[in-house]
Amino acid sequence: MKARAMTMNRRHWLKLAGLMGATAGAGTIGNLLLPGAPARAADYKALVCIFLYGGNDGLNTIVPTDATRYGQYSAVRRALALPQASLIGLGSSGYGLHPSLAALAPAWAEGRLAPVFNVGPLFQPMTKAQFRAAPESSDLVPDNLFSHSDQQVLWESGSTDALTRTGWGGRAAQTLATANPVISVGGNGRFGLSALSAPLVLPEPGATFGAYELGTESWRTGYAPLVARATALRGIYSQAQDNDLAEVYAGMQRDAFAMSDRLAALIKVKPGQAGSVAAIDNAFAPLIANGDVADGLPRQLYQIAKLIAGNATVQGNRQIFFAQLGGFDTHANQIGGTVLVGNHANLLKEVGDSLACFHNAMKAMALADAVTAFTQSDFGRTFTPNNSSGTDHAWGSQHLVIGGAVKGGLTYGTYPTLALGGPDDVGVDSWELQGRWIPTSSVDQYAATLLSWFGTTDAQLDTVLPNLRNFGSARTLGFL
């Protein structure tokens, strides 16, 4: 009955203040619920996940350049086949990047870029015969293959069960007891969700972050009624509450206020303003115009670069970030007037240019060895084009990892056999021969490679990635 004993005045103010926190400012003040641990600048490492929503066409992202396999590729891809001479060669690896990813060529030359082939959700290693023999309800087959929403969940959760609630990034942050939850500049995705917290979702540079009534603008701090209101609001939440639930809620709000006080100024800084970092601004200069970073992925990675540079403020020696870019569901108009232009080319240019600027910023701050960025996506796309100058939903796909710790100059995993109906194609009957590749590396192995570098022990990996034990001794892919 203690809850009923609370005065209506206190209940009213708690409700009002909660609404203020929930609606005022950008980002998620409600997600600032984990108290920060003391900063540990030594041994700093950061992982940066870049999710390409819609299902990126990995077959046109990284293309084999040897005569035999390029011939197989061009014969099936037809109008969607990139000219061999246009590919950005990856040394003697036998592969080339889409020409729109030209900005990543220096990272390859430095040995800081790793292509990873034919990755996707798997319960355990699987052959075509096993896939064909497994009933639809089998645990061996990932849930709802070729479905956007379900495959996004499987990639973000590191699972083959579409009902998995938490993400592998969130579970890693919880297992390692990082100072902050996953920090997202790309919305509230499954990747950063743990059993104890949601990701900390932050807005873009220039945006206000935190409870509106607690802002520190000069017009607010210089106006006595607003100062009194902010003081009263903090005072309400500093009081001991009459029941446990109210006390926990008030404590969460106090932590949220402290977090917004700590991060608001850093988040708000734009290029060229007081507090900006010259090394970051210079690295992102190709993507900055009139004091603003280009919208989309460039702006998100600029914000992450600032947060990494401001680690003393952000706190913690391990941090996982999340960014995203949508538009990769290229059923139609994947190419434009030529195969070198169009929707997919534009998207890959945004990815390549943004990643190159971000990597250059890390190098300029002597942090490249401490930061690894990597891609994820719903799935790959069919080897065969459709009738709308596009491609359809598939399964395994190619991904990119970039950073100073990457063991570059090599490719990782196994590129799919480019044969319709071949050992990697799920199809047998003529109508299903579209080149939907059964992955030869799993999301678990991909994530485990990243998390092992990040400092996760083998025992912790089994907690974060429960299916990893199904891959025996082949737990990681070797690119870090």
Coordinates of C-alpha atoms in Angstrom, one line a residue:
M1 CA 0.0 0.0 0.0
K2 CA 3.0 2.3 0.1
A3 CA 2.5 3.2 -3.5
R4 CA -0.9 4.7 -2.7
A5 CA 0.7 6.6 0.2
M6 CA 2.7 8.8 -2.3
T7 CA 1.3 12.2 -2.5
M8 CA -0.4 13.3 -5.7
N9 CA 2.0 16.2 -5.9
R10 CA 5.0 13.9 -6.1
R11 CA 3.3 11.5 -8.5
H12 CA 2.3 14.4 -10.7
W13 CA 5.8 15.7 -10.9
L14 CA 7.4 12.3 -11.5
K15 CA 5.0 11.7 -14.4
L16 CA 5.7 15.2 -15.8
A17 CA 9.4 14.9 -15.5
G18 CA 9.4 11.5 -17.1
L19 CA 7.5 12.9 -20.0
M20 CA 10.1 15.7 -20.3
G21 CA 12.9 13.2 -20.4
A22 CA 11.2 11.0 -22.9
T23 CA 10.2 13.7 -25.4
A24 CA 12.8 16.4 -25.1
G25 CA 15.9 16.4 -27.1
A26 CA 17.1 13.9 -29.6
G27 CA 18.5 10.5 -28.8
T28 CA 17.1 8.2 -26.1
I29 CA 17.3 9.7 -22.6
G30 CA 15.4 6.6 -21.4
N31 CA 18.2 4.4 -22.5
L32 CA 20.9 6.2 -20.4
L33 CA 20.2 3.7 -17.6
L34 CA 23.5 2.0 -16.9
P35 CA 25.9 3.9 -14.6
G36 CA 29.2 4.7 -16.2
A37 CA 32.3 2.9 -15.0
P38 CA 35.5 4.8 -14.4
A39 CA 37.4 5.6 -17.6
R40 CA 40.4 3.4 -18.4
A41 CA 42.3 5.1 -21.2
A42 CA 44.9 2.3 -21.5
D43 CA 44.2 -0.6 -23.8
Y44 CA 41.3 1.2 -25.5
K45 CA 39.5 -0.7 -28.2
A46 CA 36.4 0.1 -30.2
L47 CA 34.2 -2.0 -32.6
V48 CA 32.1 -0.2 -35.2
C49 CA 29.3 -2.1 -36.8
I50 CA 27.9 -0.7 -40.1
F51 CA 24.6 -2.4 -41.0
L52 CA 23.6 -2.2 -44.7
Y53 CA 19.9 -2.6 -44.5
G54 CA 18.0 -4.2 -47.4
G55 CA 20.5 -6.9 -48.4
N56 CA 23.7 -5.7 -50.1
D57 CA 24.7 -7.4 -53.4
G58 CA 28.0 -8.9 -52.3
L59 CA 28.6 -10.4 -55.7
N60 CA 29.0 -6.9 -57.2
T61 CA 30.8 -5.6 -54.2
I62 CA 33.7 -8.0 -54.5
V63 CA 34.2 -9.7 -57.9
P64 CA 36.7 -12.4 -58.9
T65 CA 39.2 -11.2 -61.5
D66 CA 40.8 -14.4 -62.8
A67 CA 39.7 -15.3 -66.3
T68 CA 37.8 -18.5 -65.4
R69 CA 35.7 -17.1 -62.6
Y70 CA 35.2 -13.7 -64.1
G71 CA 33.9 -15.5 -67.2
Q72 CA 31.4 -17.4 -65.0
Y73 CA 30.4 -14.2 -63.3
S74 CA 29.8 -12.2 -66.4
A75 CA 28.0 -15.0 -68.2
V76 CA 25.3 -15.2 -65.5
R77 CA 25.2 -11.5 -64.4
R78 CA 24.9 -10.3 -68.0
A79 CA 23.9 -6.6 -67.9
L80 CA 24.7 -6.4 -64.2
A81 CA 28.3 -7.6 -64.7
L82 CA 30.9 -5.0 -63.9
P83 CA 33.5 -4.6 -66.6
Q84 CA 36.7 -6.4 -65.6
A85 CA 38.8 -3.3 -66.3
S86 CA 36.6 -1.2 -64.0
L87 CA 37.3 -3.2 -60.8
I88 CA 39.6 -1.9 -58.1
G89 CA 42.2 -4.6 -58.0
L90 CA 43.1 -6.1 -54.7
G91 CA 46.8 -7.0 -55.4
S92 CA 47.4 -10.6 -56.3
S93 CA 44.3 -11.9 -54.4
G94 CA 42.3 -12.5 -57.6
Y95 CA 39.5 -10.2 -56.6
G96 CA 38.5 -6.6 -57.2
L97 CA 36.2 -4.1 -55.5
H98 CA 33.3 -2.3 -57.2
P99 CA 34.7 0.9 -58.7
S100 CA 32.5 2.9 -56.3
L101 CA 34.7 1.6 -53.5
A102 CA 37.8 3.2 -54.9
A103 CA 38.3 5.2 -51.7
L104 CA 39.2 2.0 -49.9
A105 CA 42.1 1.1 -52.2
P106 CA 44.7 2.9 -50.0
A107 CA 43.5 0.9 -47.0
W108 CA 44.0 -2.3 -48.9
A109 CA 47.5 -1.2 -50.0
E110 CA 48.3 -0.5 -46.3
G111 CA 47.2 -4.0 -45.3
R112 CA 44.3 -2.6 -43.4
L113 CA 41.3 -3.9 -45.3
A114 CA 40.0 -7.5 -45.3
P115 CA 37.3 -8.9 -47.6
V116 CA 35.4 -11.8 -45.9
F117 CA 33.5 -14.2 -48.2
N118 CA 30.1 -15.9 -48.1
V119 CA 29.1 -15.2 -44.5
G120 CA 25.6 -15.7 -43.2
P121 CA 23.5 -17.2 -40.4
L122 CA 24.3 -20.9 -39.7
F123 CA 23.5 -23.2 -36.8
Q124 CA 26.5 -25.3 -37.8
P125 CA 28.5 -26.0 -40.9
M126 CA 26.0 -27.1 -43.6
T127 CA 26.4 -28.8 -47.0
K128 CA 23.9 -28.6 -49.8
A129 CA 22.8 -32.2 -49.2
Q130 CA 22.2 -31.4 -45.5
F131 CA 20.2 -28.3 -46.3
R132 CA 18.0 -30.2 -48.9
A133 CA 17.4 -33.1 -46.5
A134 CA 16.5 -30.9 -43.5
P135 CA 12.8 -30.4 -42.8
E136 CA 11.7 -26.8 -42.7
S137 CA 11.2 -27.0 -38.9
S138 CA 14.8 -28.3 -38.4
D139 CA 17.0 -26.3 -36.0
L140 CA 19.7 -26.8 -38.6
V141 CA 18.0 -24.3 -41.0
P142 CA 18.0 -20.6 -39.9
D143 CA 14.5 -19.2 -39.5
N144 CA 12.7 -17.7 -42.4
L145 CA 15.5 -17.5 -44.9
F146 CA 15.3 -14.7 -47.5
S147 CA 13.0 -12.5 -45.2
H148 CA 14.3 -9.0 -44.5
S149 CA 13.0 -8.6 -41.0
D150 CA 14.0 -12.1 -39.9
Q151 CA 17.4 -12.1 -41.4
Q152 CA 18.2 -8.7 -40.0
V153 CA 17.4 -10.2 -36.6
L154 CA 19.6 -13.2 -37.2
W155 CA 22.6 -11.1 -38.2
E156 CA 22.1 -8.6 -35.4
S157 CA 21.4 -11.3 -32.8
G158 CA 24.1 -13.8 -33.9
S159 CA 21.4 -16.5 -33.8
T160 CA 19.4 -18.7 -36.1
D161 CA 16.2 -18.1 -34.1
A162 CA 14.2 -15.1 -35.3
L163 CA 12.7 -14.8 -31.8
T164 CA 16.0 -14.0 -30.2
R165 CA 15.5 -10.8 -28.3
T166 CA 19.0 -9.6 -27.7
G167 CA 21.8 -8.6 -30.1
W168 CA 25.3 -10.0 -30.1
G169 CA 26.7 -6.5 -29.6
G170 CA 24.5 -6.0 -26.5
R171 CA 25.3 -9.4 -25.1
A172 CA 29.0 -8.7 -25.6
A173 CA 28.8 -5.3 -23.8
Q174 CA 26.9 -6.9 -20.9
T175 CA 29.3 -9.9 -20.7
L176 CA 32.3 -7.6 -20.7
A177 CA 30.7 -5.1 -18.3
T178 CA 31.6 -2.2 -20.6
A179 CA 31.2 1.3 -19.1
N180 CA 28.4 2.1 -21.6
P181 CA 25.9 0.0 -23.5
V182 CA 26.3 -0.2 -27.2
I183 CA 26.3 3.4 -28.6
S184 CA 24.1 3.7 -31.7
V185 CA 24.1 6.7 -34.0
G186 CA 21.8 4.7 -36.4
G187 CA 18.7 4.1 -34.4
N188 CA 17.4 1.6 -31.9
G189 CA 18.3 -1.8 -33.6
R190 CA 18.4 -5.3 -32.2
F191 CA 22.2 -5.4 -32.4
G192 CA 22.8 -3.3 -29.2
L193 CA 20.0 -4.8 -27.1
S194 CA 21.0 -6.8 -24.0
A195 CA 19.0 -8.4 -21.2
L196 CA 19.7 -5.4 -19.1
S197 CA 19.8 -2.4 -21.4
A198 CA 18.9 -0.9 -24.7
P199 CA 21.5 0.8 -26.8
L200 CA 22.3 4.4 -26.1
V201 CA 20.9 6.1 -29.1
L202 CA 22.6 9.4 -29.9
P203 CA 21.7 12.1 -32.4
E204 CA 23.7 13.7 -35.2
P205 CA 26.3 16.5 -34.7
G206 CA 24.6 19.8 -33.9
A207 CA 21.6 18.2 -32.2
T208 CA 20.5 18.7 -28.6
F209 CA 20.9 15.7 -26.4
G210 CA 19.4 15.3 -23.0
A211 CA 16.4 16.6 -21.0
Y212 CA 15.3 19.8 -22.4
E213 CA 14.6 21.5 -19.1
L214 CA 18.2 20.7 -18.0
G215 CA 19.9 22.3 -20.9
T216 CA 23.0 24.5 -20.4
E217 CA 22.4 27.2 -23.1
S218 CA 23.3 30.6 -21.9
W219 CA 19.7 31.9 -22.4
R220 CA 18.5 29.2 -20.1
T221 CA 21.2 29.4 -17.4
G222 CA 20.8 33.2 -17.3
Y223 CA 17.1 33.2 -16.7
A224 CA 16.2 32.7 -13.1
P225 CA 12.8 30.9 -13.6
L226 CA 14.4 28.3 -15.8
V227 CA 17.2 27.8 -13.4
A228 CA 14.7 27.3 -10.6
R229 CA 12.7 24.8 -12.7
A230 CA 15.9 22.8 -13.4
T231 CA 16.9 22.8 -9.8
A232 CA 13.4 21.7 -8.7
L233 CA 13.5 18.9 -11.3
R234 CA 16.8 17.6 -10.1
G235 CA 15.6 17.9 -6.5
I236 CA 12.6 15.8 -7.1
Y237 CA 14.7 12.9 -8.4
S238 CA 17.3 13.3 -5.6
Q239 CA 14.6 12.5 -3.0
A240 CA 14.3 9.0 -1.5
Q241 CA 11.1 7.5 -2.8
D242 CA 8.4 5.7 -0.9
N243 CA 8.6 2.3 -2.7
D244 CA 11.2 0.3 -4.4
L245 CA 9.9 0.8 -8.0
A246 CA 9.8 4.6 -7.7
E247 CA 13.3 4.6 -6.2
V248 CA 14.7 2.5 -9.0
Y249 CA 13.0 4.8 -11.6
A250 CA 14.3 7.9 -9.9
G251 CA 17.8 6.4 -9.8
M252 CA 17.6 5.7 -13.5
Q253 CA 16.6 9.2 -14.2
R254 CA 19.5 10.5 -12.1
D255 CA 21.9 8.4 -14.1
A256 CA 20.3 9.6 -17.3
F257 CA 20.7 13.3 -16.2
A258 CA 24.4 12.7 -15.4
M259 CA 25.0 11.0 -18.8
S260 CA 23.3 13.8 -20.7
D261 CA 25.3 16.4 -18.7
R262 CA 28.5 14.5 -19.6
L263 CA 27.9 13.9 -23.3
A264 CA 25.6 16.8 -24.5
A265 CA 28.4 19.2 -25.4
L266 CA 30.5 16.6 -27.2
I267 CA 27.6 15.4 -29.3
K268 CA 26.6 18.9 -30.3
V269 CA 30.0 19.9 -31.9
K270 CA 30.0 20.2 -35.7
P271 CA 33.0 20.6 -38.0
G272 CA 35.0 23.7 -37.5
Q273 CA 33.3 24.7 -34.2
A274 CA 34.9 25.1 -30.9
G275 CA 35.7 21.7 -29.5
S276 CA 36.0 20.0 -32.9
V277 CA 39.0 17.9 -33.6
A278 CA 41.1 19.1 -36.5
A279 CA 42.3 15.5 -37.3
I280 CA 38.7 14.4 -37.7
D281 CA 37.6 17.5 -39.7
N282 CA 40.6 17.2 -42.0
A283 CA 39.9 13.5 -42.6
F284 CA 36.2 14.1 -43.4
A285 CA 36.9 17.2 -45.4
P286 CA 35.8 15.6 -48.7
L287 CA 32.4 15.0 -47.1
I288 CA 32.0 18.4 -45.4
A289 CA 30.3 21.4 -47.0
N290 CA 29.2 24.6 -45.3
G291 CA 30.1 23.3 -41.9
D292 CA 28.0 20.2 -42.2
V293 CA 29.0 16.6 -42.8
A294 CA 27.0 14.9 -45.6
D295 CA 23.8 13.3 -44.4
G296 CA 23.6 9.6 -43.8
L297 CA 26.6 7.3 -43.1
P298 CA 29.2 10.1 -43.3
R299 CA 27.5 12.0 -40.6
Q300 CA 27.1 8.9 -38.4
L301 CA 30.8 7.9 -38.7
Y302 CA 31.8 11.5 -38.0
Q303 CA 29.9 11.4 -34.8
I304 CA 31.5 8.1 -33.8
A305 CA 34.9 9.5 -34.6
K306 CA 34.2 12.4 -32.2
L307 CA 33.1 10.0 -29.5
I308 CA 36.2 7.9 -29.9
A309 CA 38.4 11.0 -29.7
G310 CA 36.4 12.1 -26.6
N311 CA 36.9 8.8 -24.8
A312 CA 37.9 10.6 -21.6
T313 CA 34.4 12.1 -21.6
V314 CA 32.5 9.0 -23.0
Q315 CA 34.5 6.8 -20.6
G316 CA 35.5 3.1 -20.7
N317 CA 38.3 1.2 -22.4
R318 CA 35.9 -0.9 -24.5
Q319 CA 33.2 0.5 -26.7
I320 CA 30.9 -0.9 -29.3
F321 CA 29.2 1.5 -31.8
F322 CA 26.4 0.9 -34.4
A323 CA 25.7 2.8 -37.6
Q324 CA 23.6 2.0 -40.6
L325 CA 22.7 2.8 -44.1
G326 CA 19.5 1.7 -45.9
G327 CA 18.4 1.3 -49.5
F328 CA 20.2 -2.0 -50.4
D329 CA 17.0 -3.9 -51.4
T330 CA 17.8 -3.5 -55.1
H331 CA 15.0 -5.5 -56.7
A332 CA 14.8 -2.8 -59.5
N333 CA 17.1 -0.3 -61.0
Q334 CA 20.2 -1.6 -59.3
I335 CA 22.1 -0.1 -62.2
G336 CA 21.4 3.1 -64.1
G337 CA 22.3 4.0 -67.7
T338 CA 25.4 1.8 -67.4
V339 CA 26.4 -0.8 -64.8
L340 CA 28.8 1.7 -63.3
V341 CA 26.1 4.1 -62.1
G342 CA 22.7 3.7 -60.4
N343 CA 21.4 2.9 -57.0
H344 CA 23.9 0.3 -55.9
A345 CA 26.9 2.3 -57.2
N346 CA 25.7 5.3 -55.2
L347 CA 25.2 3.3 -52.0
L348 CA 28.6 1.7 -52.3
K349 CA 30.2 5.1 -52.9
E350 CA 28.7 6.4 -49.7
V351 CA 30.0 3.3 -47.8
G352 CA 33.5 3.5 -49.3
D353 CA 33.9 7.2 -49.0
S354 CA 32.6 7.3 -45.4
L355 CA 34.7 4.3 -44.3
A356 CA 37.8 5.8 -45.9
C357 CA 37.4 9.1 -44.1
F358 CA 36.7 7.4 -40.8
H359 CA 39.8 5.2 -41.2
N360 CA 41.9 8.2 -42.1
A361 CA 40.6 10.0 -39.0
M362 CA 41.6 7.1 -36.8
K363 CA 45.1 7.1 -38.4
A364 CA 45.5 10.8 -37.9
M365 CA 44.7 10.4 -34.2
A366 CA 47.0 7.3 -33.8
L367 CA 44.0 5.2 -33.0
A368 CA 43.8 3.0 -36.1
D369 CA 45.2 0.0 -34.3
A370 CA 42.5 0.3 -31.6
V371 CA 39.4 0.7 -33.9
T372 CA 37.9 -2.0 -36.2
A373 CA 34.9 -1.3 -38.4
F374 CA 32.9 -4.0 -40.2
T375 CA 29.8 -4.5 -42.3
Q376 CA 26.7 -6.6 -41.8
S377 CA 23.6 -6.9 -44.0
D378 CA 20.4 -8.8 -44.2
F379 CA 21.7 -11.2 -46.8
G380 CA 23.3 -11.3 -50.2
R381 CA 21.4 -11.2 -53.5
T382 CA 20.8 -13.7 -56.2
F383 CA 23.5 -14.5 -58.7
T384 CA 21.0 -14.3 -61.5
P385 CA 19.5 -10.8 -62.3
N386 CA 15.8 -10.4 -62.4
N387 CA 13.8 -8.7 -65.2
S388 CA 13.9 -5.2 -63.5
S389 CA 17.6 -4.6 -63.7
G390 CA 17.9 -5.8 -60.2
T391 CA 18.5 -8.8 -58.0
D392 CA 16.5 -10.7 -55.4
H393 CA 16.9 -12.0 -51.8
A394 CA 19.6 -14.7 -51.2
W395 CA 21.7 -15.9 -48.2
G396 CA 25.5 -15.8 -47.9
S397 CA 27.3 -12.6 -48.9
Q398 CA 30.7 -10.8 -48.8
H399 CA 31.7 -8.3 -46.1
L400 CA 34.4 -5.8 -45.4
V401 CA 36.5 -5.2 -42.3
I402 CA 38.8 -2.2 -41.9
G403 CA 41.2 -1.1 -39.2
G404 CA 44.8 -1.0 -38.1
A405 CA 44.7 -4.4 -36.5
V406 CA 43.3 -6.1 -39.6
K407 CA 45.6 -8.7 -41.1
G408 CA 45.2 -7.2 -44.6
G409 CA 46.6 -8.1 -48.0
L410 CA 44.6 -11.4 -47.8
T411 CA 41.0 -12.5 -48.3
Y412 CA 39.1 -14.6 -45.7
G413 CA 36.5 -17.3 -46.0
T414 CA 35.6 -19.2 -49.2
Y415 CA 34.1 -17.4 -52.2
P416 CA 31.0 -19.2 -53.5
T417 CA 31.4 -21.5 -56.4
L418 CA 29.8 -19.5 -59.3
A419 CA 27.7 -22.3 -60.7
L420 CA 23.9 -22.3 -60.7
G421 CA 22.8 -25.5 -59.1
G422 CA 26.4 -26.0 -57.9
P423 CA 27.5 -27.1 -54.4
D424 CA 26.8 -23.6 -52.8
D425 CA 23.5 -22.9 -54.5
V426 CA 20.4 -23.9 -52.5
G427 CA 18.6 -24.7 -55.7
V428 CA 18.2 -28.0 -57.6
D429 CA 15.1 -27.6 -59.8
S430 CA 15.3 -25.3 -62.8
W431 CA 12.9 -22.7 -61.3
E432 CA 15.1 -22.3 -58.2
L433 CA 18.5 -22.0 -59.8
Q434 CA 19.2 -18.4 -58.9
G435 CA 22.5 -18.6 -57.0
R436 CA 21.4 -18.3 -53.4
W437 CA 24.6 -19.3 -51.7
I438 CA 24.7 -21.5 -48.6
P439 CA 27.2 -19.7 -46.3
T440 CA 30.6 -21.2 -45.8
S441 CA 31.3 -19.0 -42.8
S442 CA 28.8 -18.2 -40.1
V443 CA 27.8 -14.9 -38.4
D444 CA 29.1 -16.5 -35.2
Q445 CA 32.6 -17.1 -36.6
Y446 CA 32.6 -13.5 -38.0
A447 CA 31.5 -12.0 -34.7
A448 CA 33.8 -14.2 -32.7
T449 CA 36.8 -13.0 -34.7
L450 CA 35.9 -9.4 -33.9
L451 CA 35.1 -10.1 -30.3
S452 CA 38.3 -12.2 -29.7
W453 CA 40.4 -9.2 -30.8
F454 CA 38.1 -7.0 -28.6
G455 CA 39.2 -9.0 -25.5
T456 CA 36.4 -11.6 -25.1
T457 CA 37.6 -14.9 -23.7
D458 CA 36.6 -18.3 -25.2
A459 CA 34.3 -18.9 -22.3
Q460 CA 32.7 -15.5 -22.8
L461 CA 32.3 -16.1 -26.5
D462 CA 30.2 -19.2 -25.8
T463 CA 27.9 -17.0 -23.7
V464 CA 27.6 -14.2 -26.3
L465 CA 27.4 -16.6 -29.3
P466 CA 25.7 -19.8 -28.2
N467 CA 26.0 -21.5 -31.6
L468 CA 29.8 -21.0 -31.9
R469 CA 30.5 -24.3 -30.1
N470 CA 28.9 -26.0 -33.1
F471 CA 31.9 -25.0 -35.3
G472 CA 34.5 -27.0 -33.4
S473 CA 38.0 -25.6 -33.5
A474 CA 37.1 -23.3 -36.5
R475 CA 35.8 -20.6 -34.1
T476 CA 37.4 -17.6 -35.8
L477 CA 38.2 -16.6 -39.3
G478 CA 41.7 -15.1 -38.8
F479 CA 41.3 -11.6 -40.2
L480 CA 42.3 -10.0 -36.8

